[in-house]
JSON list of N, CA and C in Angstrom, two decimals:
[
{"chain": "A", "resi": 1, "resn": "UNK", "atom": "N", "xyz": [112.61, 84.74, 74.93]},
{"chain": "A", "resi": 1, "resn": "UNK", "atom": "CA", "xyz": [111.45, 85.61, 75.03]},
{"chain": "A", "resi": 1, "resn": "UNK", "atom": "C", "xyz": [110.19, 84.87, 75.49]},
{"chain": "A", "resi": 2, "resn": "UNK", "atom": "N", "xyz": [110.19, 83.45, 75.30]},
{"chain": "A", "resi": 2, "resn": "UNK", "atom": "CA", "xyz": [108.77, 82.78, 75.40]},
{"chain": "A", "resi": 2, "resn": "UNK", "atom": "C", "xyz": [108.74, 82.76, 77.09]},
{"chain": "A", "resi": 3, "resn": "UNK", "atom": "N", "xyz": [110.03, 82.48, 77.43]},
{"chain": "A", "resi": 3, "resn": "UNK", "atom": "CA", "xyz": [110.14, 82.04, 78.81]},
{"chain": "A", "resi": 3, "resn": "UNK", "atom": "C", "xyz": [109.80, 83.07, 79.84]},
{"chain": "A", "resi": 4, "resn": "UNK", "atom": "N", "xyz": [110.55, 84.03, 79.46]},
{"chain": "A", "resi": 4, "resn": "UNK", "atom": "CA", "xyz": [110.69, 85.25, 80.20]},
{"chain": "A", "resi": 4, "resn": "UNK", "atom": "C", "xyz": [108.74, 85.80, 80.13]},
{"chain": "A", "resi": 5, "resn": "UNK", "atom": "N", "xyz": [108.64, 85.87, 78.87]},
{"chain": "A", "resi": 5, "resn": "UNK", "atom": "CA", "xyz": [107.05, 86.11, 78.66]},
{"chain": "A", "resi": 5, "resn": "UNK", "atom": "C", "xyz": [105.94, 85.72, 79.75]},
{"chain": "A", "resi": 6, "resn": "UNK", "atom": "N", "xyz": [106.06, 84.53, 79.61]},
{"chain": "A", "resi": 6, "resn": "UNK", "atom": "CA", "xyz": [105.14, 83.30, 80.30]},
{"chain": "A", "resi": 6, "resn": "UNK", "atom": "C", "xyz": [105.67, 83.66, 82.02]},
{"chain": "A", "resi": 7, "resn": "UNK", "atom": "N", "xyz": [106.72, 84.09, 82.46]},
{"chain": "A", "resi": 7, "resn": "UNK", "atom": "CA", "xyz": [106.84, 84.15, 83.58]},
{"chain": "A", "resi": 7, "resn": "UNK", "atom": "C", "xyz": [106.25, 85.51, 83.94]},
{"chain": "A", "resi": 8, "resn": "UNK", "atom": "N", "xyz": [106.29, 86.27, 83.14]},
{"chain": "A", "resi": 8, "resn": "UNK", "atom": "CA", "xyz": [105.68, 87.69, 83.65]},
{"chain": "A", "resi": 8, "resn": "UNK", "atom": "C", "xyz": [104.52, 88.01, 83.82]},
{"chain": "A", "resi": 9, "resn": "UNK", "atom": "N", "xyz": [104.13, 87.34, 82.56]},
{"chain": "A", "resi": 9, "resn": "UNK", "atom": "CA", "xyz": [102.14, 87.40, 82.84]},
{"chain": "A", "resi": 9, "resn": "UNK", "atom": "C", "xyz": [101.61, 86.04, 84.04]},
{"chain": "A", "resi": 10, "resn": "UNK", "atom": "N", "xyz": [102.37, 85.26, 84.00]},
{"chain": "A", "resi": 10, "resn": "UNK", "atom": "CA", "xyz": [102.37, 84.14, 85.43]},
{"chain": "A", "resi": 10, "resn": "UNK", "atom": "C", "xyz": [102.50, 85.34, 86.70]},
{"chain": "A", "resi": 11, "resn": "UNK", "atom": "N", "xyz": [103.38, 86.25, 86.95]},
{"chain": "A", "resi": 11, "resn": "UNK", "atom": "CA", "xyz": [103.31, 86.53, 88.01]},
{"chain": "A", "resi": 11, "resn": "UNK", "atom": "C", "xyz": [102.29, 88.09, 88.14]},
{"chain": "A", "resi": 12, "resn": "UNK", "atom": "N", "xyz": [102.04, 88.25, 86.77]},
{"chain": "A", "resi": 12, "resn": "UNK", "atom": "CA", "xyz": [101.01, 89.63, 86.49]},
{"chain": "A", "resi": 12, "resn": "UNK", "atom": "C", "xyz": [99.86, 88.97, 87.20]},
{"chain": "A", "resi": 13, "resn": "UNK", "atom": "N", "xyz": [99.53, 87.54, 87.16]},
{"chain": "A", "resi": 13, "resn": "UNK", "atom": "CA", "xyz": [97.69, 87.07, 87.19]},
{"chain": "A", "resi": 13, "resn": "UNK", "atom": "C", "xyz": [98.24, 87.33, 88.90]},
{"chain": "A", "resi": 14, "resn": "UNK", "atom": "N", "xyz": [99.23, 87.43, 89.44]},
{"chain": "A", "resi": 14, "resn": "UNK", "atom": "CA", "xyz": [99.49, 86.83, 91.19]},
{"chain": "A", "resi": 14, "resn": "UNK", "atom": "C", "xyz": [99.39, 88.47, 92.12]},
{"chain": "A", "resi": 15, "resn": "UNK", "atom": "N", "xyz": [99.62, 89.56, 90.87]},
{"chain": "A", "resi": 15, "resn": "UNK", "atom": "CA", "xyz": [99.13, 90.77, 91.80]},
{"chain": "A", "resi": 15, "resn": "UNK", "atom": "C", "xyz": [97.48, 91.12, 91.52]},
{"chain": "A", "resi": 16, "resn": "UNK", "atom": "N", "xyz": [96.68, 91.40, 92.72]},
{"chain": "A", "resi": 16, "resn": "UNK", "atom": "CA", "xyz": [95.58, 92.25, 93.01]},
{"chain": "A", "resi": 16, "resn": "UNK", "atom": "C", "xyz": [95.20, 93.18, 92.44]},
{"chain": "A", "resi": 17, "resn": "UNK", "atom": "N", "xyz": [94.24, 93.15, 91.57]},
{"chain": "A", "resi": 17, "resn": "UNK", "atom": "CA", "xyz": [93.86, 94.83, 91.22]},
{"chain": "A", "resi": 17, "resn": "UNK", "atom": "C", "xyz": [95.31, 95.15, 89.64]},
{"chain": "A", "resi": 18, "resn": "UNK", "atom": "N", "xyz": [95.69, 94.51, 89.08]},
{"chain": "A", "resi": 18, "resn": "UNK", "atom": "CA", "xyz": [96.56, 94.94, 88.39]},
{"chain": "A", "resi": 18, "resn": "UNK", "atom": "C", "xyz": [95.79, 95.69, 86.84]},
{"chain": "A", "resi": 19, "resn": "UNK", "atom": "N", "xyz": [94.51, 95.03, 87.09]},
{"chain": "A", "resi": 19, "resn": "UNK", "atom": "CA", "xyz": [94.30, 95.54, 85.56]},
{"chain": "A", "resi": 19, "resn": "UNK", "atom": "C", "xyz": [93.86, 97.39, 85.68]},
{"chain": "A", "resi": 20, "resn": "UNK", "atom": "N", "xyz": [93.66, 97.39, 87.01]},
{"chain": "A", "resi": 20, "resn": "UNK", "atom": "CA", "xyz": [92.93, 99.40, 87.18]},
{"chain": "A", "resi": 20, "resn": "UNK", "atom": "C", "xyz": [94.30, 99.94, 87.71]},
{"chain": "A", "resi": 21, "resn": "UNK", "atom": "N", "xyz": [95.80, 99.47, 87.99]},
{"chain": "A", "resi": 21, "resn": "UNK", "atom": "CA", "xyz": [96.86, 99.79, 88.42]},
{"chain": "A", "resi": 21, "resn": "UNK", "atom": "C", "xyz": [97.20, 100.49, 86.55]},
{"chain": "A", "resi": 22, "resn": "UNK", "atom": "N", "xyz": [98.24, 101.72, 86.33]},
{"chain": "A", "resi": 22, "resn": "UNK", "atom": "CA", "xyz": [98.49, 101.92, 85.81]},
{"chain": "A", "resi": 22, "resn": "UNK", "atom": "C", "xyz": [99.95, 101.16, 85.06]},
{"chain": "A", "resi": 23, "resn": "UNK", "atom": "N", "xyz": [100.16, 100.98, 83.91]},
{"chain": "A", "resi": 23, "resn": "UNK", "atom": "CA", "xyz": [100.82, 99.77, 82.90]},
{"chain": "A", "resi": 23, "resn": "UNK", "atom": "C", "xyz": [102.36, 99.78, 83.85]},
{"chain": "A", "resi": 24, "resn": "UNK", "atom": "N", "xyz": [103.03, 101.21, 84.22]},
{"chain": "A", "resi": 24, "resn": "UNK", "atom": "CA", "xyz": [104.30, 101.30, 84.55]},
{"chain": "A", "resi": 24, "resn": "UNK", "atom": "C", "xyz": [104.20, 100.61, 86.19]},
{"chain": "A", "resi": 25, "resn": "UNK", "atom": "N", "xyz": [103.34, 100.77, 87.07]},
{"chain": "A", "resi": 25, "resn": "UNK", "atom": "CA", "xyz": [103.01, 99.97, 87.93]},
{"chain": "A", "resi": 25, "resn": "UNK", "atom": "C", "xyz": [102.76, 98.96, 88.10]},
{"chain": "A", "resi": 26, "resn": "UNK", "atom": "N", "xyz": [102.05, 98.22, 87.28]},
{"chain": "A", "resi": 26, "resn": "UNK", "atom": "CA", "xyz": [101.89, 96.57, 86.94]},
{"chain": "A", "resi": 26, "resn": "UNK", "atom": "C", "xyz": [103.30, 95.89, 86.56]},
{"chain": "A", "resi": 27, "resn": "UNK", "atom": "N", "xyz": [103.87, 96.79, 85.76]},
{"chain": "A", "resi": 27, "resn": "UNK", "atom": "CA", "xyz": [105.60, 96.01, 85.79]},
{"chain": "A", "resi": 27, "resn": "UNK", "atom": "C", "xyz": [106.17, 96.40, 86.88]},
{"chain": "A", "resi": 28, "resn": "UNK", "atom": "N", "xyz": [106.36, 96.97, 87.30]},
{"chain": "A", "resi": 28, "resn": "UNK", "atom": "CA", "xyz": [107.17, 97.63, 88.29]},
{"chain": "A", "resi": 28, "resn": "UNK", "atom": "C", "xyz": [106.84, 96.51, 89.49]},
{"chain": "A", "resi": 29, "resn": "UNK", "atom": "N", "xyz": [105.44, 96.06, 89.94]},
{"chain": "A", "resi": 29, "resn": "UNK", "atom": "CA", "xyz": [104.93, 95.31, 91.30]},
{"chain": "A", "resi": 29, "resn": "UNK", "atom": "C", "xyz": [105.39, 93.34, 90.49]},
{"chain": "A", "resi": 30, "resn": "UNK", "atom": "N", "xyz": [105.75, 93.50, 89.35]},
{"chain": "A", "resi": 30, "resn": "UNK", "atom": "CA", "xyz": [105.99, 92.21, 88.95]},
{"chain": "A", "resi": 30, "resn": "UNK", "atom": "C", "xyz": [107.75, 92.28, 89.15]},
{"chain": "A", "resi": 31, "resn": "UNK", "atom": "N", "xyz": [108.15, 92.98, 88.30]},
{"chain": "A", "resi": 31, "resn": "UNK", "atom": "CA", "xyz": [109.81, 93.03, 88.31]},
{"chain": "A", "resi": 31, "resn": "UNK", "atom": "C", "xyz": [110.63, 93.18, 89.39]},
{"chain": "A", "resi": 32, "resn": "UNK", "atom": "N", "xyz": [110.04, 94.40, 90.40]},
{"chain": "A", "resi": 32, "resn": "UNK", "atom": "CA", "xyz": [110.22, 94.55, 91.17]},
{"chain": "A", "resi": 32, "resn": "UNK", "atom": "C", "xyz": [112.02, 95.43, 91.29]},
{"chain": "A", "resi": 33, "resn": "UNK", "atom": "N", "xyz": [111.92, 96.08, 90.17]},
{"chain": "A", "resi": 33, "resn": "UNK", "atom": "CA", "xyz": [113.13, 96.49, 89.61]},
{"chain": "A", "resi": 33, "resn": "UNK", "atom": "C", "xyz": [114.06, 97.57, 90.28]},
{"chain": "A", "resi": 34, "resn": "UNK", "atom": "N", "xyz": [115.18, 97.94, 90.64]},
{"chain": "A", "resi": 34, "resn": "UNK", "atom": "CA", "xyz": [115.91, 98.92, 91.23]},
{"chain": "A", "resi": 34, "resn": "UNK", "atom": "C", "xyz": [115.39, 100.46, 90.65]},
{"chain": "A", "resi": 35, "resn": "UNK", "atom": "N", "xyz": [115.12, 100.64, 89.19]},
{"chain": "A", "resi": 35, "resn": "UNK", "atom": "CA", "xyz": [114.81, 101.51, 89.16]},
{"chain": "A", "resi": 35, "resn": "UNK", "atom": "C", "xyz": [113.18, 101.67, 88.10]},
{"chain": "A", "resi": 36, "resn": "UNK", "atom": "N", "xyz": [112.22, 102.06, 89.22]},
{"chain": "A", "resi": 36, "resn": "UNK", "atom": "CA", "xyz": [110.81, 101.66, 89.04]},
{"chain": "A", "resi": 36, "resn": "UNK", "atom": "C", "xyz": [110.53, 102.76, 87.77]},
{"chain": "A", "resi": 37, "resn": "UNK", "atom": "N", "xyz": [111.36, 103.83, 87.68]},
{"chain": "A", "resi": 37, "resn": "UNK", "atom": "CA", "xyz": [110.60, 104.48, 86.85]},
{"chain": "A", "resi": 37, "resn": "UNK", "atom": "C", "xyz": [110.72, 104.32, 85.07]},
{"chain": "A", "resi": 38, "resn": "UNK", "atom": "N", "xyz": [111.73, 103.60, 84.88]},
{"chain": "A", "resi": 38, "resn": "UNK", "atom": "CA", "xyz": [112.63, 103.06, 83.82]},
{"chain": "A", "resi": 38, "resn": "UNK", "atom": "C", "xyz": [111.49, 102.39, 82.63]},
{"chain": "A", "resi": 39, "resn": "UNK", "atom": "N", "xyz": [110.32, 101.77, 83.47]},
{"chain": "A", "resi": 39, "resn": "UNK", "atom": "CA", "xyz": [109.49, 101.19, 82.35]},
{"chain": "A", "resi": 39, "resn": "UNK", "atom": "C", "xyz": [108.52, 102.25, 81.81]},
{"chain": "A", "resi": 40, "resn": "UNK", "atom": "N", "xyz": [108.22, 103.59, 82.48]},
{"chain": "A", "resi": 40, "resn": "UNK", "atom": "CA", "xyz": [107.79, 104.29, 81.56]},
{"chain": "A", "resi": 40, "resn": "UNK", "atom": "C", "xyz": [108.17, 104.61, 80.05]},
{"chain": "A", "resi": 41, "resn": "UNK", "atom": "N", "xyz": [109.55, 105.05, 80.28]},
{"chain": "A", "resi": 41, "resn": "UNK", "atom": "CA", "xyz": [110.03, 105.42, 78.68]},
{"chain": "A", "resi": 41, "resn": "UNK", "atom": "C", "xyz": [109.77, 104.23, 77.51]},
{"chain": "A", "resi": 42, "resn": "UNK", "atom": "N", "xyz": [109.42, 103.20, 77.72]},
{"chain": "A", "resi": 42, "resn": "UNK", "atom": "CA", "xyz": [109.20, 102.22, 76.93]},
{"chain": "A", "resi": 42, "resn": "UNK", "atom": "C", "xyz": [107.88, 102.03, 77.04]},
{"chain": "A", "resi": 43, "resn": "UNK", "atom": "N", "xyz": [106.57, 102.47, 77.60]},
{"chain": "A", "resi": 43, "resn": "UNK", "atom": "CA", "xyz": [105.62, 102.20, 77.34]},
{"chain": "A", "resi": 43, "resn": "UNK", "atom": "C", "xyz": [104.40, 102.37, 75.83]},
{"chain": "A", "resi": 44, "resn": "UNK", "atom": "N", "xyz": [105.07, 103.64, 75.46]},
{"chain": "A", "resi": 44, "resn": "UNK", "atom": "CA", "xyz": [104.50, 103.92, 74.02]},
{"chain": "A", "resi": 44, "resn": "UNK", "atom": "C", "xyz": [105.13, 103.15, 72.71]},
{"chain": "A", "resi": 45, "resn": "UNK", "atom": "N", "xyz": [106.33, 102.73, 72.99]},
{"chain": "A", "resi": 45, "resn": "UNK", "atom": "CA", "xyz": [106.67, 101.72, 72.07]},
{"chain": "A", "resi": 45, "resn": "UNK", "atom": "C", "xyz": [106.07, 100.50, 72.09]},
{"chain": "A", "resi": 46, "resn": "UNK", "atom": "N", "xyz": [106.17, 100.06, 73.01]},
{"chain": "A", "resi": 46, "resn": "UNK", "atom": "CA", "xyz": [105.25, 98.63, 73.62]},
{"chain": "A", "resi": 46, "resn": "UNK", "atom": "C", "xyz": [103.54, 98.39, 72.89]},
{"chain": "A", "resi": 47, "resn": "UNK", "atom": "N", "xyz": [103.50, 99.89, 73.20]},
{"chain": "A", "resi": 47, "resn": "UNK", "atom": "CA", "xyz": [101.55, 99.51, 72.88]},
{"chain": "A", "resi": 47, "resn": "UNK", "atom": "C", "xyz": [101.48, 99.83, 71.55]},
{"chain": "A", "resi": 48, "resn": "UNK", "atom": "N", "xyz": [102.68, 100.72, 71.13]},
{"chain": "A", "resi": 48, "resn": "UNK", "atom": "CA", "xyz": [102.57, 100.56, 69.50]},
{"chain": "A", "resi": 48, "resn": "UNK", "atom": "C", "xyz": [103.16, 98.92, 68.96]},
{"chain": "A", "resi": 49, "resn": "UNK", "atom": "N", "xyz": [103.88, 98.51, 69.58]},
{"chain": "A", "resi": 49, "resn": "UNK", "atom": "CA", "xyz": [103.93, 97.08, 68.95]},
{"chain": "A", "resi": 49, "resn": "UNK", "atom": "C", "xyz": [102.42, 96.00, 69.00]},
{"chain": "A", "resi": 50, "resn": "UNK", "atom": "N", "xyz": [102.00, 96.63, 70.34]},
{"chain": "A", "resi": 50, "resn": "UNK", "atom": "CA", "xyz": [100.96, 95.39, 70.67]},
{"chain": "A", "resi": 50, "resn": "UNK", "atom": "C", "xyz": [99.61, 95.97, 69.25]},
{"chain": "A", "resi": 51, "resn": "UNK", "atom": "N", "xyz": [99.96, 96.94, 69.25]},
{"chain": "A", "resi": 51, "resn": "UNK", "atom": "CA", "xyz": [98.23, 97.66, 68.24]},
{"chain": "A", "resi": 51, "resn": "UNK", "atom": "C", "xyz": [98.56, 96.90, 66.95]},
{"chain": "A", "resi": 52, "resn": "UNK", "atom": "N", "xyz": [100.31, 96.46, 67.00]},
{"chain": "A", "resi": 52, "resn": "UNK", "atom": "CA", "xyz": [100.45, 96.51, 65.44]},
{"chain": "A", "resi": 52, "resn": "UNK", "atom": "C", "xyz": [100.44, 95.05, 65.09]},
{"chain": "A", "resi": 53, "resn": "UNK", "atom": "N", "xyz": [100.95, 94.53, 66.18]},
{"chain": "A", "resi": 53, "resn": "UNK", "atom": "CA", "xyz": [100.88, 92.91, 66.04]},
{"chain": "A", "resi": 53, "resn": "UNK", "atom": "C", "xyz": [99.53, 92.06, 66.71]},
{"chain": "A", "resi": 54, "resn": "UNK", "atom": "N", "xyz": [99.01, 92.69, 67.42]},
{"chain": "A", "resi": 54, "resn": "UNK", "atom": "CA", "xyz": [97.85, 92.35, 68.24]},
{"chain": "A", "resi": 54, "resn": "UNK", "atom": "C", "xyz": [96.62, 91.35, 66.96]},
{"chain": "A", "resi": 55, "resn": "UNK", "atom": "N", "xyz": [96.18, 91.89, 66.30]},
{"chain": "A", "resi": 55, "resn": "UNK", "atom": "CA", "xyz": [95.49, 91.66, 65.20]},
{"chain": "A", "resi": 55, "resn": "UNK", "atom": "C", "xyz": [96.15, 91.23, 63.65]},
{"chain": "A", "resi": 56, "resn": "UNK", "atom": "N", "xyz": [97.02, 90.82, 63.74]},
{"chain": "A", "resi": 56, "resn": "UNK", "atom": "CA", "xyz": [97.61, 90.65, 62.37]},
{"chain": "A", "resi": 56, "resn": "UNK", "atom": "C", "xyz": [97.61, 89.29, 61.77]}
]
């Protein structure tokens, strides 16, 4: 997880404009994945982890 981590936000800082791009788009222009729409369904889990661990 550390690895994989560190490589994603490494290649998050390398796209343009990612922070006003919407969250499923910012993965999608990093992963570059067969099927782009796939990281939506996991986005509300995600930001409920980050709210919950973010500050703890």
């Amino acid at each position: 997880p550390q690895y994989a981590t560190t490589a994603f936000l490494k290649g998050l800082k390398q796209v343009d404009g990612w922070h006003d791009m919407p969250l499923t788009q910012a993965a999608q222009t990093v992963q570059v994945s067969a099927y782009p729409d796939a990281y939506a369904q996991w986005e509300q889990q995600a930001a409920d982890l980050v709210g919950h661990y973010w500050n703890s």
